[in-house]
Coordinates of C-alpha atoms and ligand atoms in Angstrom, one line a residue:
M984 CA -197.5 -40.4 122.5
K985 CA -194.1 -41.9 122.6
K986 CA -192.7 -38.7 124.2
I987 CA -195.3 -38.8 127.0
A988 CA -194.5 -42.5 127.7
L989 CA -190.8 -41.6 127.9
L990 CA -191.4 -38.7 130.3
F991 CA -193.6 -41.0 132.4
F992 CA -190.8 -43.6 132.5
L993 CA -188.2 -41.0 133.4
L994 CA -190.4 -39.7 136.2
I995 CA -190.9 -43.2 137.7
L996 CA -187.1 -43.8 137.4
Q997 CA -186.4 -40.5 139.2
Q998 CA -188.8 -41.3 142.0
S999 CA -187.5 -44.8 142.5
C1000 CA -184.0 -43.3 142.8
K1001 CA -185.2 -41.3 145.7
I1002 CA -186.3 -44.1 148.0
S1003 CA -184.1 -43.5 151.0
D1004 CA -183.6 -47.1 152.2
K1005 CA -182.1 -48.3 148.9
P1006 CA -178.6 -49.7 149.2
T1007 CA -176.1 -46.9 148.8
G1008 CA -172.7 -47.3 147.2
T1009 CA -173.7 -47.7 143.6
R1010 CA -172.8 -45.2 140.9
S1011 CA -175.9 -43.1 140.5
T1012 CA -177.5 -40.7 138.0
A1013 CA -176.7 -37.0 138.4
D1014 CA -180.0 -36.1 140.0
E1015 CA -180.0 -38.9 142.5
Q1016 CA -180.6 -38.0 146.1
G1017 CA -178.7 -39.6 148.9
V1018 CA -180.1 -41.3 152.0
V1019 CA -182.3 -38.7 153.9
A1020 CA -182.7 -38.9 157.7
E1021 CA -184.7 -36.8 160.1
Q1022 CA -182.3 -36.5 163.0
A1023 CA -178.9 -38.2 162.8
M1024 CA -176.6 -39.7 160.2
V1025 CA -173.3 -41.5 159.9
V1026 CA -171.6 -41.8 156.5
S1027 CA -168.5 -43.9 156.2
A1028 CA -166.5 -46.2 154.0
R1029 CA -168.5 -49.3 155.0
E1030 CA -172.1 -49.9 155.8
E1031 CA -171.3 -52.0 158.9
A1032 CA -169.3 -49.0 160.4
S1033 CA -172.1 -46.5 159.6
K1034 CA -174.6 -48.8 161.2
I1035 CA -172.6 -49.3 164.4
G1036 CA -172.2 -45.5 164.7
V1037 CA -175.9 -45.0 164.3
E1038 CA -176.6 -47.7 166.8
I1039 CA -174.6 -45.8 169.4
L1040 CA -176.6 -42.6 168.5
R1041 CA -179.9 -44.6 168.9
Q1042 CA -178.8 -45.7 172.4
G1043 CA -178.5 -42.1 173.3
G1044 CA -174.8 -41.6 172.7
N1045 CA -173.6 -38.4 171.1
A1046 CA -171.6 -37.8 167.9
F1047 CA -168.3 -38.3 169.8
D1048 CA -169.4 -41.7 171.2
A1049 CA -170.4 -42.6 167.7
M1050 CA -167.0 -41.4 166.4
V1051 CA -165.2 -43.8 168.7
A1052 CA -167.4 -46.7 167.6
T1053 CA -167.2 -45.8 163.9
E1054 CA -163.5 -45.4 164.0
M1055 CA -162.9 -48.8 165.6
A1056 CA -165.5 -50.5 163.4
L1057 CA -163.6 -49.2 160.3
A1058 CA -160.5 -50.8 161.8
V1059 CA -162.3 -54.1 161.8
V1060 CA -164.2 -54.0 158.5
Y1061 CA -161.9 -51.7 156.4
P1062 CA -158.3 -52.7 157.2
Y1063 CA -157.3 -50.9 154.0
A1064 CA -157.3 -47.6 155.9
G1065 CA -159.4 -48.0 159.1
N1066 CA -156.8 -48.6 161.8
L1067 CA -155.3 -48.9 165.3
G1068 CA -151.9 -48.6 163.8
G1069 CA -152.3 -45.2 162.1
G1070 CA -153.5 -41.8 162.9
G1071 CA -155.9 -39.0 161.9
F1072 CA -157.6 -35.7 162.4
M1073 CA -161.0 -34.7 163.7
V1074 CA -162.9 -31.4 163.4
Y1075 CA -166.0 -30.9 165.4
R1076 CA -168.8 -28.3 165.8
L1077 CA -171.0 -28.5 168.9
Q1078 CA -174.7 -27.8 168.8
D1079 CA -174.0 -24.4 170.3
G1080 CA -171.5 -23.5 167.5
D1081 CA -168.3 -24.1 169.4
T1082 CA -165.6 -25.6 167.2
G1083 CA -162.4 -27.5 167.7
A1084 CA -160.0 -30.0 166.3
L1085 CA -158.0 -33.0 167.4
D1086 CA -154.7 -34.0 165.9
Y1087 CA -153.9 -37.7 166.4
R1088 CA -151.4 -37.8 163.6
E1089 CA -148.5 -40.2 163.9
K1090 CA -145.1 -38.9 165.0
A1091 CA -141.5 -39.7 163.9
P1092 CA -139.8 -42.0 166.4
L1093 CA -137.2 -40.6 168.8
K1094 CA -134.4 -42.3 166.8
A1095 CA -135.6 -40.9 163.5
H1096 CA -133.2 -38.6 161.6
R1097 CA -133.3 -36.4 158.6
N1098 CA -131.5 -38.6 156.2
M1099 CA -132.9 -42.0 157.3
F1100 CA -134.4 -42.7 153.9
L1101 CA -131.5 -41.7 151.8
D1102 CA -129.3 -44.3 150.1
S1103 CA -125.5 -44.2 149.7
L1104 CA -125.8 -41.8 146.8
G1105 CA -128.0 -39.5 148.9
E1106 CA -131.2 -40.4 147.0
P1107 CA -134.5 -41.4 148.7
D1108 CA -135.0 -45.2 149.0
R1109 CA -138.7 -45.5 148.5
E1110 CA -138.7 -49.2 149.5
K1111 CA -137.7 -48.0 153.0
S1112 CA -140.2 -45.2 153.5
W1113 CA -143.1 -47.2 151.9
F1114 CA -142.8 -50.7 153.3
G1115 CA -141.8 -52.5 156.5
G1116 CA -140.7 -51.3 159.9
L1117 CA -138.8 -48.1 159.1
A1118 CA -141.8 -46.6 157.3
V1119 CA -143.9 -46.8 160.5
G1120 CA -144.7 -43.6 162.5
V1121 CA -145.7 -43.8 166.1
P1122 CA -149.5 -44.5 165.9
G1123 CA -152.0 -42.0 167.2
T1124 CA -155.4 -43.4 166.7
V1125 CA -155.9 -45.0 170.1
A1126 CA -154.8 -41.8 171.8
G1127 CA -157.2 -40.0 169.6
I1128 CA -160.3 -41.9 170.4
F1129 CA -159.6 -41.9 174.1
A1130 CA -158.9 -38.1 174.1
V1131 CA -162.3 -37.6 172.4
H1132 CA -164.0 -40.0 174.8
Q1133 CA -162.4 -38.3 177.8
K1134 CA -163.5 -34.8 176.7
F1135 CA -166.9 -35.4 175.1
G1136 CA -167.9 -39.0 175.6
S1137 CA -171.2 -39.7 177.3
M1138 CA -171.3 -43.5 177.3
P1139 CA -169.0 -45.9 179.0
I1140 CA -166.2 -47.0 176.6
E1141 CA -167.1 -50.7 177.2
E1142 CA -170.6 -50.1 175.8
I1143 CA -169.2 -48.2 172.9
L1144 CA -166.7 -50.9 172.0
A1145 CA -169.1 -53.8 172.6
P1146 CA -170.7 -53.9 169.1
V1147 CA -167.3 -53.4 167.5
I1148 CA -165.8 -56.4 169.4
E1149 CA -168.8 -58.4 168.4
L1150 CA -168.2 -57.4 164.7
A1151 CA -164.6 -58.5 164.9
E1152 CA -165.7 -61.8 166.5
K1153 CA -168.7 -62.6 164.2
G1154 CA -166.9 -61.3 161.1
F1155 CA -167.8 -59.2 158.2
V1156 CA -168.6 -60.1 154.6
V1157 CA -165.9 -59.3 152.0
T1158 CA -167.3 -57.0 149.2
P1159 CA -166.2 -57.4 145.6
K1160 CA -164.2 -54.2 145.8
Q1161 CA -162.6 -55.3 149.0
A1162 CA -161.7 -58.8 147.5
A1163 CA -160.1 -57.1 144.5
S1164 CA -158.1 -54.7 146.8
L1165 CA -156.9 -57.5 149.0
Q1166 CA -155.9 -59.5 145.9
R1167 CA -154.0 -56.5 144.5
H1168 CA -151.9 -56.1 147.6
R1169 CA -151.6 -59.8 148.5
E1170 CA -148.0 -60.2 147.2
E1171 CA -146.8 -57.3 149.2
I1172 CA -148.6 -58.4 152.4
I1173 CA -147.0 -61.8 152.0
K1174 CA -143.6 -60.3 151.3
Y1175 CA -143.6 -58.1 154.5
N1176 CA -145.2 -60.8 156.7
N1177 CA -145.8 -64.4 155.6
D1178 CA -148.5 -66.2 153.7
T1179 CA -150.4 -67.3 156.8
V1180 CA -151.4 -63.9 158.3
L1181 CA -155.1 -63.2 158.1
F1182 CA -155.1 -60.8 155.2
A1183 CA -152.5 -62.7 153.2
R1184 CA -155.0 -65.5 152.7
E1185 CA -157.2 -65.6 149.5
H1186 CA -160.5 -63.9 150.1
E1187 CA -163.4 -64.1 147.7
P1188 CA -166.4 -61.8 147.6
G1189 CA -169.0 -63.1 150.0
D1190 CA -166.4 -64.7 152.4
T1191 CA -166.6 -63.8 156.0
I1192 CA -163.5 -62.5 157.8
R1193 CA -163.3 -62.8 161.6
N1194 CA -160.5 -61.1 163.3
M1195 CA -160.2 -62.7 166.8
A1196 CA -156.8 -61.1 167.5
L1197 CA -158.3 -57.6 167.0
A1198 CA -161.3 -58.6 169.1
R1199 CA -158.9 -59.4 171.9
T1200 CA -157.0 -56.2 171.5
L1201 CA -160.2 -54.2 171.6
S1202 CA -161.4 -56.1 174.6
R1203 CA -158.2 -55.2 176.5
L1204 CA -158.6 -51.5 175.4
A1205 CA -162.2 -51.6 176.7
V1206 CA -161.0 -52.7 180.2
N1207 CA -157.6 -51.0 180.5
G1208 CA -158.2 -47.8 178.5
R1209 CA -155.6 -45.8 176.5
E1210 CA -152.6 -47.0 178.5
E1211 CA -153.2 -50.6 177.3
F1212 CA -151.9 -49.4 173.9
Y1213 CA -149.2 -47.1 175.0
S1214 CA -147.6 -48.8 178.0
G1215 CA -149.6 -52.0 178.7
E1216 CA -149.5 -55.5 177.3
T1217 CA -150.5 -54.3 173.8
A1218 CA -147.6 -51.8 173.9
G1219 CA -145.1 -54.5 174.8
K1220 CA -146.3 -56.8 172.0
L1221 CA -146.4 -54.0 169.5
V1222 CA -142.9 -52.7 170.2
A1223 CA -141.5 -56.3 170.1
F1224 CA -143.2 -56.9 166.8
L1225 CA -142.1 -53.6 165.3
Q1226 CA -138.4 -54.1 166.3
E1227 CA -138.4 -57.6 164.9
N1228 CA -139.3 -56.0 161.6
G1229 CA -136.7 -53.3 161.5
S1230 CA -138.6 -50.4 163.2
I1231 CA -136.7 -47.9 165.4
I1232 CA -139.8 -47.4 167.6
T1233 CA -139.1 -47.9 171.3
P1234 CA -141.4 -48.2 174.4
E1235 CA -140.5 -44.6 175.1
D1236 CA -142.0 -43.5 171.7
L1237 CA -145.3 -45.1 172.6
A1238 CA -145.2 -43.9 176.2
T1239 CA -144.7 -40.3 175.2
Y1240 CA -147.3 -40.1 172.4
E1241 CA -150.1 -37.6 173.0
A1242 CA -152.9 -36.5 170.8
Q1243 CA -153.2 -32.7 170.6
W1244 CA -156.2 -30.5 170.7
R1245 CA -155.8 -27.8 168.0
K1246 CA -157.6 -24.7 166.9
P1247 CA -159.1 -25.4 163.5
V1248 CA -158.5 -23.2 160.5
E1249 CA -161.6 -21.0 159.9
F1250 CA -162.3 -18.7 157.0
N1251 CA -165.3 -17.3 155.0
Y1252 CA -166.3 -18.0 151.5
D1253 CA -169.3 -15.9 150.3
D1254 CA -172.0 -16.6 152.9
L1255 CA -170.3 -19.8 154.2
K1256 CA -167.9 -20.2 157.1
I1257 CA -165.5 -23.1 156.5
I1258 CA -164.0 -24.9 159.6
S1259 CA -161.2 -27.3 158.6
M1260 CA -158.1 -29.0 159.8
S1261 CA -155.1 -27.0 160.9
P1262 CA -151.4 -28.0 160.7
P1263 CA -149.8 -30.5 160.8
S1264 CA -152.4 -31.0 158.1
S1265 CA -152.1 -28.7 155.1
G1266 CA -155.8 -29.3 154.4
G1267 CA -157.5 -26.3 155.9
I1268 CA -154.8 -23.7 154.9
V1269 CA -154.5 -25.0 151.3
M1270 CA -158.2 -25.2 150.8
G1271 CA -158.6 -21.8 152.4
Q1272 CA -156.1 -20.3 150.0
I1273 CA -157.7 -21.9 147.0
M1274 CA -161.2 -20.7 148.0
K1275 CA -160.1 -17.2 148.7
M1276 CA -158.3 -17.0 145.4
I1277 CA -161.4 -18.2 143.5
E1278 CA -164.0 -16.2 145.5
P1279 CA -163.9 -13.1 143.3
F1280 CA -164.8 -15.1 140.2
P1281 CA -168.4 -15.9 139.3
L1282 CA -168.0 -19.7 139.1
H1283 CA -171.7 -20.4 138.9
K1284 CA -171.9 -18.2 135.8
Y1285 CA -169.1 -20.1 134.1
G1286 CA -170.8 -23.4 134.8
H1287 CA -169.8 -26.7 136.5
N1288 CA -166.7 -28.2 135.1
S1289 CA -166.6 -25.5 132.3
V1290 CA -163.3 -24.5 130.8
K1291 CA -163.3 -21.2 132.7
A1292 CA -164.2 -22.8 136.1
I1293 CA -161.5 -25.4 135.7
Q1294 CA -159.0 -22.8 134.8
V1295 CA -159.7 -20.6 137.8
I1296 CA -159.7 -23.5 140.2
T1297 CA -156.5 -25.1 138.7
E1298 CA -154.6 -21.8 138.8
A1299 CA -155.6 -21.2 142.4
E1300 CA -154.6 -24.8 143.3
R1301 CA -151.2 -24.3 141.5
R1302 CA -150.4 -21.4 143.7
A1303 CA -151.7 -22.8 147.0
Y1304 CA -149.8 -26.2 146.5
A1305 CA -146.6 -24.2 145.8
D1306 CA -147.0 -22.5 149.2
R1307 CA -147.9 -25.8 150.8
S1308 CA -144.6 -27.3 149.8
Y1309 CA -142.6 -24.5 151.3
F1310 CA -144.3 -23.2 154.3
L1311 CA -146.2 -26.1 155.9
G1312 CA -145.1 -28.7 158.5
D1313 CA -145.6 -29.6 162.1
P1314 CA -146.6 -26.4 164.0
D1315 CA -144.8 -27.7 167.1
F1316 CA -141.5 -27.5 165.1
V1317 CA -141.9 -24.7 162.5
D1318 CA -143.6 -21.3 162.5
I1319 CA -146.3 -21.2 160.0
P1320 CA -147.5 -17.8 158.9
V1321 CA -151.2 -18.9 158.8
E1322 CA -152.7 -15.5 159.0
T1323 CA -150.6 -14.1 156.2
L1324 CA -151.2 -17.1 154.0
L1325 CA -154.9 -16.7 154.3
G1326 CA -154.8 -12.8 154.4
D1327 CA -156.6 -10.9 151.6
K1328 CA -153.5 -8.9 150.6
Y1329 CA -151.3 -11.9 150.2
I1330 CA -154.0 -13.9 148.4
E1331 CA -154.6 -11.0 145.9
T1332 CA -150.9 -10.9 145.0
R1333 CA -150.8 -14.7 144.4
M1334 CA -153.4 -14.4 141.6
D1335 CA -152.1 -11.2 139.9
N1336 CA -150.5 -13.0 137.0
F1337 CA -153.5 -15.2 136.3
S1338 CA -154.9 -15.0 132.7
F1339 CA -157.8 -16.8 131.0
E1340 CA -155.7 -16.8 127.8
Y1341 CA -153.1 -19.4 128.9
A1342 CA -152.0 -21.7 131.6
T1343 CA -149.4 -20.3 134.1
P1344 CA -146.5 -22.8 133.9
S1345 CA -145.7 -24.3 137.3
S1346 CA -142.0 -23.6 136.6
S1347 CA -142.8 -19.9 136.9
I1348 CA -144.6 -20.3 140.2
R1349 CA -142.8 -20.5 143.5
H1350 CA -144.1 -20.1 147.0
G1351 CA -145.1 -16.5 147.8
S1352 CA -142.8 -14.1 149.5
I1353 CA -143.6 -13.3 153.1
P1354 CA -141.3 -10.7 154.6
G1355 CA -139.6 -11.9 157.8
Y1356 CA -140.6 -15.5 157.3
E1357 CA -137.9 -18.0 158.1
S1358 CA -137.6 -21.3 157.3
L1359 CA -142.2 -27.3 156.8
E1360 CA -154.7 -44.9 152.5
T1361 CA -157.0 -43.0 154.3
T1362 CA -160.7 -43.0 155.0
H1363 CA -163.2 -40.3 156.0
Y1364 CA -166.5 -40.4 157.9
S1365 CA -169.0 -37.7 158.8
I1366 CA -171.4 -37.8 161.7
V1367 CA -174.3 -35.6 162.9
D1368 CA -176.2 -36.5 166.0
P1369 CA -179.8 -35.6 167.0
Q1370 CA -178.6 -32.7 169.2
G1371 CA -176.9 -31.2 166.1
N1372 CA -173.3 -31.9 167.1
A1373 CA -171.2 -32.6 164.1
V1374 CA -167.9 -34.6 163.8
S1375 CA -165.7 -34.8 160.7
V1376 CA -162.9 -37.4 160.8
T1377 CA -160.2 -38.5 158.4
T1378 CA -158.0 -41.3 159.5
T1379 CA -155.2 -43.2 157.6
L1380 CA -152.5 -45.8 157.4
N1381 CA -151.1 -43.7 154.5
G1382 CA -150.8 -46.2 151.7
A1383 CA -153.2 -49.1 151.2
Y1384 CA -152.7 -51.4 154.3
G1385 CA -150.0 -48.9 155.3
S1386 CA -146.5 -50.4 155.5
K1387 CA -148.1 -53.8 154.8
L1388 CA -146.7 -54.9 158.2
Y1389 CA -149.5 -56.8 159.9
A1390 CA -149.2 -57.4 163.7
E1391 CA -150.9 -60.9 163.6
E1392 CA -151.1 -61.2 167.3
L1393 CA -152.8 -57.8 167.7
G1394 CA -154.9 -57.9 164.6
F1395 CA -154.0 -54.7 162.8
F1396 CA -151.7 -53.2 160.1
L1397 CA -149.1 -50.5 160.8
N1398 CA -148.9 -47.2 158.9
N1399 CA -146.2 -46.1 156.5
E1400 CA -146.8 -42.4 157.4
M1401 CA -143.0 -41.7 157.5
D1402 CA -143.3 -41.3 153.7
D1403 CA -145.4 -38.1 154.2
F1404 CA -142.2 -36.4 155.4
S1405 CA -140.0 -34.9 152.8
A1406 CA -137.3 -37.6 152.7
K1407 CA -135.1 -35.1 150.7
P1408 CA -136.2 -31.6 150.1
G1409 CA -137.4 -31.1 146.5
V1410 CA -137.9 -34.8 145.8
P1411 CA -141.6 -35.9 145.5
N1412 CA -143.2 -38.4 148.0
M1413 CA -145.7 -41.1 147.2
F1414 CA -148.3 -38.5 146.1
G1415 CA -145.9 -36.5 144.0
L1416 CA -145.9 -33.8 146.7
I1417 CA -142.7 -31.9 147.1
G1418 CA -141.6 -30.7 150.6
A1419 CA -139.0 -28.5 151.9
E1420 CA -137.1 -27.8 155.2
A1421 CA -140.4 -27.3 157.0
N1422 CA -141.4 -30.9 156.5
A1423 CA -137.9 -32.5 156.9
I1424 CA -137.7 -35.5 159.3
E1425 CA -137.0 -34.7 163.0
P1426 CA -137.4 -36.9 166.0
Q1427 CA -141.0 -36.6 167.5
K1428 CA -142.1 -34.4 164.6
R1429 CA -145.5 -35.0 162.9
M1430 CA -145.3 -35.4 159.1
L1431 CA -147.3 -32.9 157.0
S1432 CA -150.7 -34.2 155.9
S1433 CA -153.3 -33.3 153.3
M1434 CA -156.2 -34.6 155.3
T1435 CA -159.1 -32.1 155.3
P1436 CA -161.9 -33.1 157.6
T1437 CA -164.2 -30.1 157.2
I1438 CA -167.5 -28.6 158.6
V1439 CA -169.3 -25.8 156.8
E1440 CA -171.7 -23.3 158.4
K1441 CA -174.2 -21.2 156.4
E1442 CA -175.6 -18.2 158.1
G1443 CA -174.3 -19.3 161.4
E1444 CA -175.9 -22.8 161.2
L1445 CA -174.5 -26.2 160.6
W1446 CA -174.7 -26.8 156.8
M1447 CA -172.3 -29.5 155.7
V1448 CA -169.9 -32.1 157.1
L1449 CA -167.4 -33.7 154.7
G1450 CA -163.9 -35.0 154.0
S1451 CA -162.1 -37.6 151.8
P1452 CA -159.1 -39.9 151.4
G1453 CA -156.9 -39.6 148.4
G1454 CA -153.5 -38.2 149.4
S1455 CA -152.8 -34.9 147.7
T1456 CA -156.2 -35.1 146.0
I1457 CA -158.1 -34.9 149.3
I1458 CA -158.0 -31.1 149.4
T1459 CA -159.2 -30.6 145.9
S1460 CA -162.0 -33.3 146.3
V1461 CA -163.3 -31.6 149.4
L1462 CA -163.1 -28.2 147.7
Q1463 CA -165.0 -29.3 144.6
T1464 CA -167.7 -31.0 146.7
I1465 CA -168.4 -27.8 148.6
L1466 CA -168.4 -25.8 145.4
N1467 CA -170.8 -28.2 143.7
V1468 CA -173.4 -27.4 146.3
A1469 CA -172.5 -23.8 147.0
E1470 CA -171.9 -22.6 143.4
F1471 CA -173.6 -25.2 141.3
E1472 CA -176.7 -25.9 143.4
M1473 CA -176.3 -29.7 143.5
G1474 CA -177.7 -31.9 146.3
M1475 CA -175.2 -33.7 148.6
Q1476 CA -175.2 -37.1 146.8
Q1477 CA -175.0 -35.4 143.4
A1478 CA -172.1 -33.2 144.5
V1479 CA -170.2 -36.3 145.7
N1480 CA -170.9 -38.2 142.5
A1481 CA -169.9 -35.4 140.2
P1482 CA -166.7 -35.9 138.2
R1483 CA -163.6 -34.3 139.7
F1484 CA -160.2 -33.0 138.5
H1485 CA -157.0 -32.2 140.4
H1486 CA -153.9 -30.0 140.1
Q1487 CA -151.1 -29.7 142.7
W1488 CA -148.5 -27.3 141.2
L1489 CA -146.0 -30.1 140.5
P1490 CA -146.2 -32.2 138.5
D1491 CA -147.5 -29.5 136.1
E1492 CA -150.5 -31.4 134.9
V1493 CA -154.3 -31.4 135.5
R1494 CA -155.7 -34.9 136.3
F1495 CA -159.3 -35.7 135.3
E1496 CA -161.4 -38.6 136.2
P1497 CA -161.8 -40.8 133.1
D1498 CA -165.0 -40.9 131.0
S1499 CA -166.3 -37.9 132.7
F1500 CA -165.2 -34.7 130.9
D1501 CA -166.1 -34.0 127.3
D1502 CA -163.4 -33.8 124.7
G1503 CA -164.3 -30.2 123.8
T1504 CA -163.5 -29.1 127.4
L1505 CA -160.2 -31.0 127.5
N1506 CA -159.1 -29.8 124.0
A1507 CA -159.9 -26.2 124.9
L1508 CA -157.8 -26.5 128.1
S1509 CA -155.0 -28.3 126.2
K1510 CA -154.9 -25.4 123.6
K1511 CA -154.4 -22.9 126.4
G1512 CA -151.3 -24.9 127.5
Y1513 CA -152.7 -27.2 130.3
K1514 CA -151.2 -30.6 130.3
I1515 CA -154.1 -33.0 130.6
T1516 CA -153.9 -36.4 132.2
V1517 CA -157.0 -38.7 132.1
G1518 CA -157.3 -42.1 133.6
E1519 CA -154.0 -42.7 135.3
S1520 CA -155.7 -42.3 138.6
T1521 CA -159.3 -43.6 138.2
I1522 CA -160.3 -42.3 141.6
L1523 CA -159.9 -38.7 142.8
G1524 CA -161.0 -38.8 146.4
K1525 CA -163.8 -40.7 148.0
V1526 CA -166.0 -38.2 149.7
D1527 CA -168.4 -39.0 152.6
A1528 CA -170.6 -36.1 153.4
I1529 CA -173.8 -34.8 155.1
L1530 CA -175.8 -31.8 154.1
V1531 CA -178.4 -30.1 156.3
L1532 CA -181.4 -29.5 153.9
P1533 CA -183.5 -26.4 154.1
N1534 CA -186.2 -28.4 155.9
G1535 CA -183.7 -29.4 158.6
K1536 CA -183.4 -33.0 157.4
L1537 CA -180.0 -34.5 156.6
E1538 CA -179.0 -35.7 153.2
A1539 CA -176.0 -38.1 152.9
G1540 CA -173.5 -38.2 150.2
A1541 CA -171.8 -41.6 150.3
D1542 CA -169.2 -41.9 147.5
P1543 CA -170.1 -44.5 144.9
R1544 CA -166.4 -44.8 144.0
G1545 CA -166.1 -47.2 147.0
D1546 CA -168.4 -49.3 149.2
D1547 CA -169.3 -46.2 151.2
A1548 CA -172.7 -46.1 152.8
A1549 CA -174.9 -43.9 154.9
A1550 CA -177.1 -44.9 157.9
G1551 CA -179.5 -42.6 159.8
F1552 CA -182.8 -42.1 161.5
Ligands
LIG1069 O1 -151.9 -37.5 155.5 C1 -151.9 -37.6 154.2 O2 -152.1 -36.6 153.5 C2 -151.8 -38.9 153.6 N1 -151.1 -39.8 154.5 C3 -153.1 -39.4 153.2 C4 -153.1 -40.7 152.5 C5 -154.3 -41.0 151.7 O3 -155.2 -40.3 151.6 C6 -154.2 -42.3 150.9 N2 -155.6 -42.6 150.5 N3 -156.1 -42.7 149.5

């Protein structure tokens, strides 16, 4: 009798978890389903931004109109990473199957030079590439949204920006996670600004933050368009502010900035076609190499997060990240052998010394040999509109609140993206990533990224839209989320919730989310020579995703590791 009562209770619990209008953003049980919508969905780091995106879709706007609105709404409500002072990447797939990508990554200023972050002993000075004016790359976000609007927009920009401006004026409510984050970075924000700027003030959960300066900047953008930011009043104020704070960015840097349309990286994995970001992001190539290296292994048989599955994925990651550090950089400056790196022959040779018996030490792995080759805090949102257009966008200031420099008069933080360059070949950056010549600093060059906005097709139809923040862990978080659905038959929310691990060649360690992997698995890996790290980074990625279900409905996966939320209809 007790057993029947327990089963009944579990059934009720399961059903109540499936109610689609429940608040998202709470850590859920493994079988929880995300928000399900009939026609359209936006999943982003904040509920307010997802709702504004969906509102634009309800008014008849397409996924690109919704992108512009969501991107700017995140700049208001999620200054941690949402931005006007940063950059990003967008991958799209139109309803007719056409694909493309937009690169609105920051660029090194014209006056930048190779050794600009080295001290008198020739060692990288992290203070300079992480904080303050010198860390700032020429921002690309505003160019990005206007490029998207010009090519695909269907609604007037004033109408798209109207609800965002209203949000900035009326304010948004600080969540507990946001209050904690602002508190954590308060000292630094004060140090690089002063204690009166908006985000240097004490903010408690439940407080409302209004950003009138940002509302004014957005209003000017709505009227004057892209040029407002790159050569108008905003440009003048921005350059003056930056130069007062030690930046080498000039009016010419802003005036010459252009977002670039790029061809996305596309490759097959079993019956899936993956469409992901091309250089200057490493995301698509590195994920492609990893997926192609693991494709021959029956992961579903090994089981989710089993010792064997973790080994195969880790060893593929080791080899792909070693290639990343050597070959990848800005394609406008370096030749990247994309086809070879993703070619079957090359991929086979990369895994030929793999063994289930023991870990391959990273010290024995270098980049692969390609004959003739010469020597290169973030947020993601996913959108599907009622027509079936899909947009996958990752945008960033790099570190939390970027360089911490806050342009009070304009209402936004400036990025510290210059740290994504290799300040000195062979020396790790903020994410422990090692770069080489291909990612050395040069004027007007884009710094290498790991951002991996991705769209997946199954049997020629739209299947999944996803991406993540998390620096070097972005690629492996996106990879595992795809595998969780494709190999381990999870739903979208479940795949996003599932515990993740990460390896990136150097440092030679495998990082696991805490309290998520059993000791047996970790001990078995340890015995084979894997160095296990648990808990130093509590969060590996923060994935926001949409899955097209077999019945054509859309299931959201909003990452409970943050305040992320889905909205749809
Ligand atoms: O472009 C990159 O790879 C980094 N700037 C991303 C930074 C990031 O994801 C930080 N967020 N957690």
